[in-house]
Amino acid sequence: MDPFGDDSPVYVISVAAELSGMHPQTLRTYDRMGLVSPGRTSGRGRRYSMRDIVLLREIQRLSQDEGINLAGIKHILDLQRESEALRAEVARLRGLVEELGNELESTRAVAARLARLKNTPESTAGAELVPIRQTSVVVWRSRGEE
């Protein structure tokens, strides 16, 4: 994982406020409301990631340009997170369905081959279906056991 990627909490609140064009108190309010959840240092100081800053800009856009109140914005963000989670689950399930479809196709091919082998005139009680080695068993007993 890139230590300085979009999700790395590296920006202190003053820098995040400047980058997002907001006042630090606004960022604290948004944190308390759950609109944005910055990382925390061991001393409980907030650290914002680039993803948090992009989210703050989107909150500002929805509020100022679209006229949506903070409760509406929170609802929108919650729905977006849920939608993302559902998309990821759909992608995971599609992969699983594809995998199971391939497995079913393979199983059907094996079943068809076994059915053909079973119906050949030279088959005897299905011995050709599963190869069996002919083996001998030797029982050893000591002379005192006889």
Short mmCIF file of N, CA and C in Angstrom, two decimals:
data_model
loop_
_atom_site.label_atom_id
_atom_site.label_comp_id
_atom_site.label_asym_id
_atom_site.label_seq_id
_atom_site.Cartn_x
_atom_site.Cartn_y
_atom_site.Cartn_z
N MET A 1 0.84 -1.18 0.00
CA MET A 1 0.00 0.00 0.00
C MET A 1 0.88 1.24 0.00
N ASP A 2 0.51 2.21 -0.80
CA ASP A 2 1.25 3.46 -0.89
C ASP A 2 1.05 4.25 0.40
N PRO A 3 2.14 4.56 1.12
CA PRO A 3 1.97 5.26 2.40
C PRO A 3 1.44 6.69 2.25
N PHE A 4 1.48 7.24 1.04
CA PHE A 4 0.99 8.59 0.83
C PHE A 4 -0.08 8.62 -0.26
N GLY A 5 -0.92 7.61 -0.28
CA GLY A 5 -2.00 7.54 -1.27
C GLY A 5 -3.18 8.40 -0.86
N ASP A 6 -4.26 8.32 -1.61
CA ASP A 6 -5.46 9.12 -1.37
C ASP A 6 -6.09 8.88 0.00
N ASP A 7 -5.86 7.71 0.58
CA ASP A 7 -6.48 7.37 1.86
C ASP A 7 -5.56 7.59 3.06
N SER A 8 -4.35 8.04 2.82
CA SER A 8 -3.40 8.26 3.92
C SER A 8 -3.74 9.55 4.66
N PRO A 9 -4.01 9.44 5.97
CA PRO A 9 -4.35 10.64 6.74
C PRO A 9 -3.09 11.43 7.10
N VAL A 10 -2.76 12.42 6.30
CA VAL A 10 -1.50 13.16 6.48
C VAL A 10 -1.68 14.65 6.73
N TYR A 11 -2.85 15.21 6.44
CA TYR A 11 -3.03 16.66 6.53
C TYR A 11 -3.64 17.05 7.88
N VAL A 12 -2.99 18.00 8.58
CA VAL A 12 -3.57 18.53 9.82
C VAL A 12 -4.78 19.38 9.44
N ILE A 13 -5.60 19.69 10.43
CA ILE A 13 -6.87 20.37 10.16
C ILE A 13 -6.69 21.72 9.47
N SER A 14 -5.64 22.46 9.81
CA SER A 14 -5.45 23.78 9.18
C SER A 14 -5.15 23.63 7.68
N VAL A 15 -4.36 22.65 7.33
CA VAL A 15 -4.04 22.41 5.91
C VAL A 15 -5.28 21.89 5.18
N ALA A 16 -6.00 20.96 5.80
CA ALA A 16 -7.23 20.43 5.18
C ALA A 16 -8.25 21.54 4.97
N ALA A 17 -8.35 22.43 5.94
CA ALA A 17 -9.29 23.55 5.81
C ALA A 17 -8.90 24.44 4.63
N GLU A 18 -7.61 24.71 4.51
CA GLU A 18 -7.14 25.55 3.41
C GLU A 18 -7.36 24.86 2.06
N LEU A 19 -7.03 23.57 1.99
CA LEU A 19 -7.19 22.83 0.72
C LEU A 19 -8.66 22.69 0.31
N SER A 20 -9.54 22.61 1.29
CA SER A 20 -10.97 22.44 0.97
C SER A 20 -11.71 23.77 0.87
N GLY A 21 -11.04 24.85 1.28
CA GLY A 21 -11.68 26.16 1.21
C GLY A 21 -12.70 26.38 2.32
N MET A 22 -12.49 25.76 3.46
CA MET A 22 -13.42 25.87 4.59
C MET A 22 -12.68 26.32 5.84
N HIS A 23 -13.45 26.71 6.82
CA HIS A 23 -12.89 27.09 8.11
C HIS A 23 -12.66 25.82 8.94
N PRO A 24 -11.59 25.76 9.74
CA PRO A 24 -11.34 24.57 10.57
C PRO A 24 -12.52 24.19 11.46
N GLN A 25 -13.26 25.18 11.96
CA GLN A 25 -14.41 24.86 12.81
C GLN A 25 -15.49 24.12 12.00
N THR A 26 -15.62 24.46 10.73
CA THR A 26 -16.58 23.76 9.86
C THR A 26 -16.17 22.29 9.73
N LEU A 27 -14.88 22.05 9.58
CA LEU A 27 -14.39 20.67 9.49
C LEU A 27 -14.69 19.90 10.77
N ARG A 28 -14.51 20.55 11.92
CA ARG A 28 -14.82 19.90 13.19
C ARG A 28 -16.31 19.55 13.28
N THR A 29 -17.14 20.48 12.83
CA THR A 29 -18.60 20.25 12.84
C THR A 29 -18.95 19.07 11.94
N TYR A 30 -18.37 19.04 10.75
CA TYR A 30 -18.65 17.94 9.83
C TYR A 30 -18.18 16.60 10.40
N ASP A 31 -17.08 16.62 11.13
CA ASP A 31 -16.59 15.41 11.78
C ASP A 31 -17.58 14.95 12.84
N ARG A 32 -18.04 15.88 13.69
CA ARG A 32 -19.03 15.52 14.73
C ARG A 32 -20.32 14.97 14.13
N MET A 33 -20.72 15.51 12.99
CA MET A 33 -21.95 15.05 12.33
C MET A 33 -21.77 13.73 11.60
N GLY A 34 -20.52 13.32 11.40
CA GLY A 34 -20.27 12.08 10.67
C GLY A 34 -20.24 12.25 9.16
N LEU A 35 -20.17 13.50 8.70
CA LEU A 35 -20.09 13.73 7.25
C LEU A 35 -18.74 13.32 6.71
N VAL A 36 -17.70 13.53 7.49
CA VAL A 36 -16.35 13.13 7.13
C VAL A 36 -15.71 12.56 8.40
N SER A 37 -14.90 11.54 8.25
CA SER A 37 -14.27 10.89 9.40
C SER A 37 -12.76 10.84 9.20
N PRO A 38 -12.08 11.91 9.62
CA PRO A 38 -10.62 11.92 9.45
C PRO A 38 -9.95 10.90 10.36
N GLY A 39 -8.73 10.55 10.00
CA GLY A 39 -7.95 9.68 10.87
C GLY A 39 -7.58 10.44 12.14
N ARG A 40 -7.06 9.71 13.12
CA ARG A 40 -6.68 10.33 14.39
C ARG A 40 -5.25 9.94 14.74
N THR A 41 -4.56 10.88 15.35
CA THR A 41 -3.23 10.58 15.88
C THR A 41 -3.40 9.96 17.25
N SER A 42 -2.31 9.52 17.85
CA SER A 42 -2.40 8.93 19.19
C SER A 42 -2.89 9.97 20.20
N GLY A 43 -2.64 11.25 19.93
CA GLY A 43 -3.13 12.31 20.80
C GLY A 43 -4.53 12.79 20.44
N ARG A 44 -5.21 12.06 19.55
CA ARG A 44 -6.59 12.33 19.10
C ARG A 44 -6.70 13.51 18.13
N GLY A 45 -5.58 14.00 17.62
CA GLY A 45 -5.62 15.07 16.62
C GLY A 45 -6.13 14.54 15.29
N ARG A 46 -6.87 15.36 14.59
CA ARG A 46 -7.42 14.95 13.30
C ARG A 46 -6.34 14.99 12.22
N ARG A 47 -6.38 13.99 11.34
CA ARG A 47 -5.51 13.96 10.17
C ARG A 47 -6.38 13.60 8.96
N TYR A 48 -6.38 14.47 7.98
CA TYR A 48 -7.24 14.30 6.80
C TYR A 48 -6.46 13.72 5.64
N SER A 49 -7.12 12.87 4.88
CA SER A 49 -6.53 12.31 3.66
C SER A 49 -6.99 13.15 2.47
N MET A 50 -6.38 12.91 1.33
CA MET A 50 -6.81 13.60 0.11
C MET A 50 -8.26 13.21 -0.21
N ARG A 51 -8.64 11.97 0.06
CA ARG A 51 -10.02 11.54 -0.18
C ARG A 51 -10.98 12.35 0.71
N ASP A 52 -10.57 12.61 1.96
CA ASP A 52 -11.39 13.42 2.87
C ASP A 52 -11.56 14.84 2.32
N ILE A 53 -10.48 15.39 1.78
CA ILE A 53 -10.53 16.75 1.26
C ILE A 53 -11.44 16.82 0.03
N VAL A 54 -11.38 15.82 -0.83
CA VAL A 54 -12.28 15.76 -1.99
C VAL A 54 -13.73 15.68 -1.50
N LEU A 55 -13.96 14.88 -0.46
CA LEU A 55 -15.30 14.76 0.12
C LEU A 55 -15.77 16.10 0.70
N LEU A 56 -14.88 16.81 1.38
CA LEU A 56 -15.23 18.12 1.93
C LEU A 56 -15.63 19.09 0.81
N ARG A 57 -14.92 19.05 -0.29
CA ARG A 57 -15.26 19.91 -1.43
C ARG A 57 -16.64 19.54 -1.99
N GLU A 58 -16.93 18.24 -2.04
CA GLU A 58 -18.24 17.80 -2.52
C GLU A 58 -19.35 18.24 -1.57
N ILE A 59 -19.09 18.16 -0.28
CA ILE A 59 -20.08 18.63 0.71
C ILE A 59 -20.34 20.12 0.50
N GLN A 60 -19.27 20.87 0.31
CA GLN A 60 -19.41 22.31 0.08
C GLN A 60 -20.20 22.59 -1.20
N ARG A 61 -19.91 21.84 -2.25
CA ARG A 61 -20.64 22.01 -3.52
C ARG A 61 -22.12 21.72 -3.35
N LEU A 62 -22.44 20.60 -2.68
CA LEU A 62 -23.85 20.25 -2.48
C LEU A 62 -24.56 21.31 -1.65
N SER A 63 -23.87 21.83 -0.66
CA SER A 63 -24.47 22.83 0.21
C SER A 63 -24.65 24.17 -0.50
N GLN A 64 -23.59 24.66 -1.13
CA GLN A 64 -23.64 25.99 -1.72
C GLN A 64 -24.28 26.03 -3.10
N ASP A 65 -23.91 25.09 -3.96
CA ASP A 65 -24.41 25.12 -5.34
C ASP A 65 -25.79 24.49 -5.47
N GLU A 66 -26.03 23.43 -4.71
CA GLU A 66 -27.29 22.71 -4.85
C GLU A 66 -28.31 23.09 -3.78
N GLY A 67 -27.86 23.80 -2.74
CA GLY A 67 -28.78 24.26 -1.70
C GLY A 67 -29.29 23.15 -0.79
N ILE A 68 -28.52 22.08 -0.66
CA ILE A 68 -28.95 20.95 0.16
C ILE A 68 -28.45 21.17 1.59
N ASN A 69 -29.34 20.94 2.56
CA ASN A 69 -28.93 21.12 3.96
C ASN A 69 -28.05 19.95 4.40
N LEU A 70 -27.41 20.10 5.56
CA LEU A 70 -26.43 19.11 6.01
C LEU A 70 -27.06 17.74 6.27
N ALA A 71 -28.29 17.70 6.74
CA ALA A 71 -28.98 16.41 6.95
C ALA A 71 -29.18 15.71 5.60
N GLY A 72 -29.55 16.48 4.59
CA GLY A 72 -29.72 15.91 3.25
C GLY A 72 -28.40 15.42 2.68
N ILE A 73 -27.34 16.19 2.92
CA ILE A 73 -26.01 15.80 2.44
C ILE A 73 -25.57 14.51 3.12
N LYS A 74 -25.81 14.41 4.43
CA LYS A 74 -25.45 13.18 5.15
C LYS A 74 -26.20 11.99 4.56
N HIS A 75 -27.47 12.18 4.27
CA HIS A 75 -28.26 11.10 3.67
C HIS A 75 -27.71 10.72 2.29
N ILE A 76 -27.37 11.70 1.49
CA ILE A 76 -26.79 11.45 0.16
C ILE A 76 -25.49 10.67 0.29
N LEU A 77 -24.62 11.10 1.19
CA LEU A 77 -23.33 10.42 1.37
C LEU A 77 -23.51 8.99 1.86
N ASP A 78 -24.47 8.79 2.79
CA ASP A 78 -24.75 7.44 3.27
C ASP A 78 -25.24 6.55 2.13
N LEU A 79 -26.11 7.09 1.29
CA LEU A 79 -26.61 6.32 0.15
C LEU A 79 -25.49 6.01 -0.85
N GLN A 80 -24.58 6.97 -1.05
CA GLN A 80 -23.45 6.74 -1.96
C GLN A 80 -22.55 5.63 -1.42
N ARG A 81 -22.29 5.64 -0.11
CA ARG A 81 -21.45 4.59 0.49
C ARG A 81 -22.14 3.23 0.35
N GLU A 82 -23.44 3.21 0.61
CA GLU A 82 -24.19 1.96 0.48
C GLU A 82 -24.17 1.46 -0.96
N SER A 83 -24.33 2.38 -1.89
CA SER A 83 -24.30 2.03 -3.31
C SER A 83 -22.94 1.45 -3.71
N GLU A 84 -21.86 2.06 -3.21
CA GLU A 84 -20.51 1.54 -3.47
C GLU A 84 -20.35 0.12 -2.93
N ALA A 85 -20.82 -0.08 -1.71
CA ALA A 85 -20.72 -1.41 -1.09
C ALA A 85 -21.52 -2.43 -1.89
N LEU A 86 -22.70 -2.03 -2.35
CA LEU A 86 -23.53 -2.95 -3.13
C LEU A 86 -22.89 -3.26 -4.49
N ARG A 87 -22.28 -2.26 -5.11
CA ARG A 87 -21.59 -2.50 -6.38
C ARG A 87 -20.44 -3.50 -6.20
N ALA A 88 -19.70 -3.33 -5.11
CA ALA A 88 -18.61 -4.26 -4.82
C ALA A 88 -19.15 -5.67 -4.59
N GLU A 89 -20.26 -5.77 -3.88
CA GLU A 89 -20.87 -7.08 -3.62
C GLU A 89 -21.38 -7.71 -4.91
N VAL A 90 -21.98 -6.91 -5.78
CA VAL A 90 -22.45 -7.42 -7.07
C VAL A 90 -21.27 -7.93 -7.89
N ALA A 91 -20.17 -7.19 -7.91
CA ALA A 91 -18.98 -7.62 -8.66
C ALA A 91 -18.45 -8.93 -8.09
N ARG A 92 -18.40 -9.04 -6.75
CA ARG A 92 -17.94 -10.27 -6.12
C ARG A 92 -18.86 -11.45 -6.48
N LEU A 93 -20.17 -11.21 -6.44
CA LEU A 93 -21.12 -12.28 -6.75
C LEU A 93 -21.07 -12.67 -8.23
N ARG A 94 -20.85 -11.70 -9.12
CA ARG A 94 -20.73 -12.03 -10.54
C ARG A 94 -19.51 -12.93 -10.77
N GLY A 95 -18.42 -12.62 -10.09
CA GLY A 95 -17.23 -13.46 -10.19
C GLY A 95 -17.51 -14.86 -9.69
N LEU A 96 -18.23 -14.95 -8.58
CA LEU A 96 -18.58 -16.26 -8.01
C LEU A 96 -19.50 -17.03 -8.95
N VAL A 97 -20.47 -16.36 -9.55
CA VAL A 97 -21.37 -17.02 -10.50
C VAL A 97 -20.59 -17.53 -11.70
N GLU A 98 -19.65 -16.72 -12.19
CA GLU A 98 -18.84 -17.15 -13.33
C GLU A 98 -18.01 -18.38 -12.95
N GLU A 99 -17.41 -18.33 -11.77
CA GLU A 99 -16.61 -19.45 -11.29
C GLU A 99 -17.46 -20.72 -11.15
N LEU A 100 -18.65 -20.58 -10.59
CA LEU A 100 -19.53 -21.73 -10.43
C LEU A 100 -20.03 -22.24 -11.78
N GLY A 101 -20.27 -21.32 -12.71
CA GLY A 101 -20.69 -21.71 -14.06
C GLY A 101 -19.61 -22.53 -14.74
N ASN A 102 -18.35 -22.10 -14.59
CA ASN A 102 -17.24 -22.86 -15.18
C ASN A 102 -17.12 -24.23 -14.53
N GLU A 103 -17.30 -24.27 -13.22
CA GLU A 103 -17.23 -25.55 -12.51
C GLU A 103 -18.35 -26.48 -12.94
N LEU A 104 -19.55 -25.92 -13.12
CA LEU A 104 -20.68 -26.72 -13.57
C LEU A 104 -20.44 -27.25 -14.98
N GLU A 105 -19.91 -26.42 -15.86
CA GLU A 105 -19.61 -26.85 -17.23
C GLU A 105 -18.60 -27.99 -17.22
N SER A 106 -17.58 -27.87 -16.39
CA SER A 106 -16.57 -28.91 -16.28
C SER A 106 -17.18 -30.20 -15.73
N THR A 107 -18.02 -30.06 -14.72
CA THR A 107 -18.68 -31.24 -14.14
C THR A 107 -19.59 -31.93 -15.15
N ARG A 108 -20.30 -31.14 -15.94
CA ARG A 108 -21.17 -31.72 -16.97
C ARG A 108 -20.35 -32.47 -18.02
N ALA A 109 -19.19 -31.91 -18.38
CA ALA A 109 -18.34 -32.57 -19.37
C ALA A 109 -17.83 -33.91 -18.83
N VAL A 110 -17.44 -33.94 -17.56
CA VAL A 110 -16.98 -35.19 -16.95
C VAL A 110 -18.13 -36.19 -16.88
N ALA A 111 -19.32 -35.73 -16.50
CA ALA A 111 -20.49 -36.62 -16.41
C ALA A 111 -20.83 -37.20 -17.79
N ALA A 112 -20.75 -36.40 -18.84
CA ALA A 112 -21.04 -36.89 -20.18
C ALA A 112 -20.01 -37.93 -20.60
N ARG A 113 -18.75 -37.68 -20.28
CA ARG A 113 -17.69 -38.65 -20.60
C ARG A 113 -17.91 -39.96 -19.85
N LEU A 114 -18.25 -39.86 -18.60
CA LEU A 114 -18.50 -41.07 -17.81
C LEU A 114 -19.71 -41.84 -18.35
N ALA A 115 -20.74 -41.12 -18.77
CA ALA A 115 -21.92 -41.79 -19.32
C ALA A 115 -21.57 -42.51 -20.61
N ARG A 116 -20.72 -41.90 -21.45
CA ARG A 116 -20.30 -42.56 -22.69
C ARG A 116 -19.49 -43.81 -22.39
N LEU A 117 -18.57 -43.71 -21.43
CA LEU A 117 -17.75 -44.86 -21.07
C LEU A 117 -18.60 -46.00 -20.50
N LYS A 118 -19.57 -45.67 -19.72
CA LYS A 118 -20.41 -46.68 -19.09
C LYS A 118 -21.24 -47.42 -20.13
N ASN A 119 -21.59 -46.76 -21.20
CA ASN A 119 -22.45 -47.37 -22.22
C ASN A 119 -21.68 -48.08 -23.32
N THR A 120 -20.37 -48.20 -23.22
CA THR A 120 -19.62 -48.92 -24.24
C THR A 120 -19.78 -50.42 -23.99
N PRO A 121 -19.80 -51.24 -25.06
CA PRO A 121 -20.01 -52.68 -24.91
C PRO A 121 -18.90 -53.35 -24.10
N GLU A 122 -17.69 -52.84 -24.14
CA GLU A 122 -16.60 -53.52 -23.44
C GLU A 122 -16.56 -53.17 -21.95
N SER A 123 -17.41 -52.25 -21.51
CA SER A 123 -17.37 -51.91 -20.08
C SER A 123 -17.98 -53.05 -19.26
N THR A 124 -17.35 -53.33 -18.17
CA THR A 124 -17.84 -54.38 -17.28
C THR A 124 -18.02 -53.81 -15.90
N ALA A 125 -19.24 -53.63 -15.52
CA ALA A 125 -19.60 -53.14 -14.19
C ALA A 125 -18.91 -51.83 -13.85
N GLY A 126 -18.67 -51.00 -14.85
CA GLY A 126 -18.11 -49.68 -14.59
C GLY A 126 -16.64 -49.66 -14.24
N ALA A 127 -15.91 -50.74 -14.49
CA ALA A 127 -14.50 -50.80 -14.11
C ALA A 127 -13.67 -49.76 -14.84
N GLU A 128 -14.10 -49.36 -16.03
CA GLU A 128 -13.34 -48.38 -16.80
C GLU A 128 -13.55 -46.96 -16.27
N LEU A 129 -14.59 -46.77 -15.50
CA LEU A 129 -14.87 -45.44 -15.01
C LEU A 129 -13.82 -44.99 -13.99
N VAL A 130 -13.40 -45.90 -13.14
CA VAL A 130 -12.39 -45.58 -12.15
C VAL A 130 -11.30 -46.61 -12.28
N PRO A 131 -10.09 -46.21 -12.65
CA PRO A 131 -9.02 -47.20 -12.81
C PRO A 131 -8.69 -47.85 -11.47
N ILE A 132 -8.62 -49.17 -11.49
CA ILE A 132 -8.31 -49.93 -10.28
C ILE A 132 -7.08 -50.78 -10.56
N ARG A 133 -6.11 -50.70 -9.69
CA ARG A 133 -4.93 -51.55 -9.83
C ARG A 133 -5.21 -52.88 -9.16
N GLN A 134 -4.79 -53.93 -9.82
CA GLN A 134 -4.90 -55.24 -9.22
C GLN A 134 -3.74 -55.41 -8.25
N THR A 135 -4.06 -55.74 -7.01
CA THR A 135 -3.01 -55.91 -6.01
C THR A 135 -3.21 -57.22 -5.28
N SER A 136 -2.18 -57.66 -4.62
CA SER A 136 -2.24 -58.88 -3.81
C SER A 136 -1.98 -58.49 -2.37
N VAL A 137 -2.54 -59.27 -1.46
CA VAL A 137 -2.34 -59.02 -0.05
C VAL A 137 -1.62 -60.22 0.53
N VAL A 138 -0.58 -59.98 1.25
CA VAL A 138 0.17 -61.05 1.92
C VAL A 138 0.02 -60.84 3.41
N VAL A 139 -0.41 -61.88 4.08
CA VAL A 139 -0.57 -61.78 5.53
C VAL A 139 0.62 -62.47 6.17
N TRP A 140 1.26 -61.81 7.05
CA TRP A 140 2.43 -62.35 7.72
C TRP A 140 2.06 -62.68 9.15
N ARG A 141 2.41 -63.86 9.55
CA ARG A 141 2.18 -64.28 10.94
C ARG A 141 3.48 -64.85 11.48
N SER A 142 3.72 -64.58 12.72
CA SER A 142 4.92 -65.19 13.32
C SER A 142 4.64 -66.65 13.60
N ARG A 143 5.64 -67.45 13.70
CA ARG A 143 5.48 -68.90 13.87
C ARG A 143 4.77 -69.26 15.17
N GLY A 144 4.88 -68.41 16.17
CA GLY A 144 4.24 -68.73 17.43
C GLY A 144 2.74 -68.49 17.40
N GLU A 145 2.18 -67.82 16.40
CA GLU A 145 0.75 -67.49 16.36
C GLU A 145 -0.07 -68.59 15.70
N GLU A 146 0.52 -69.49 15.05
CA GLU A 146 -0.25 -70.47 14.29
C GLU A 146 -0.92 -71.43 15.12
#
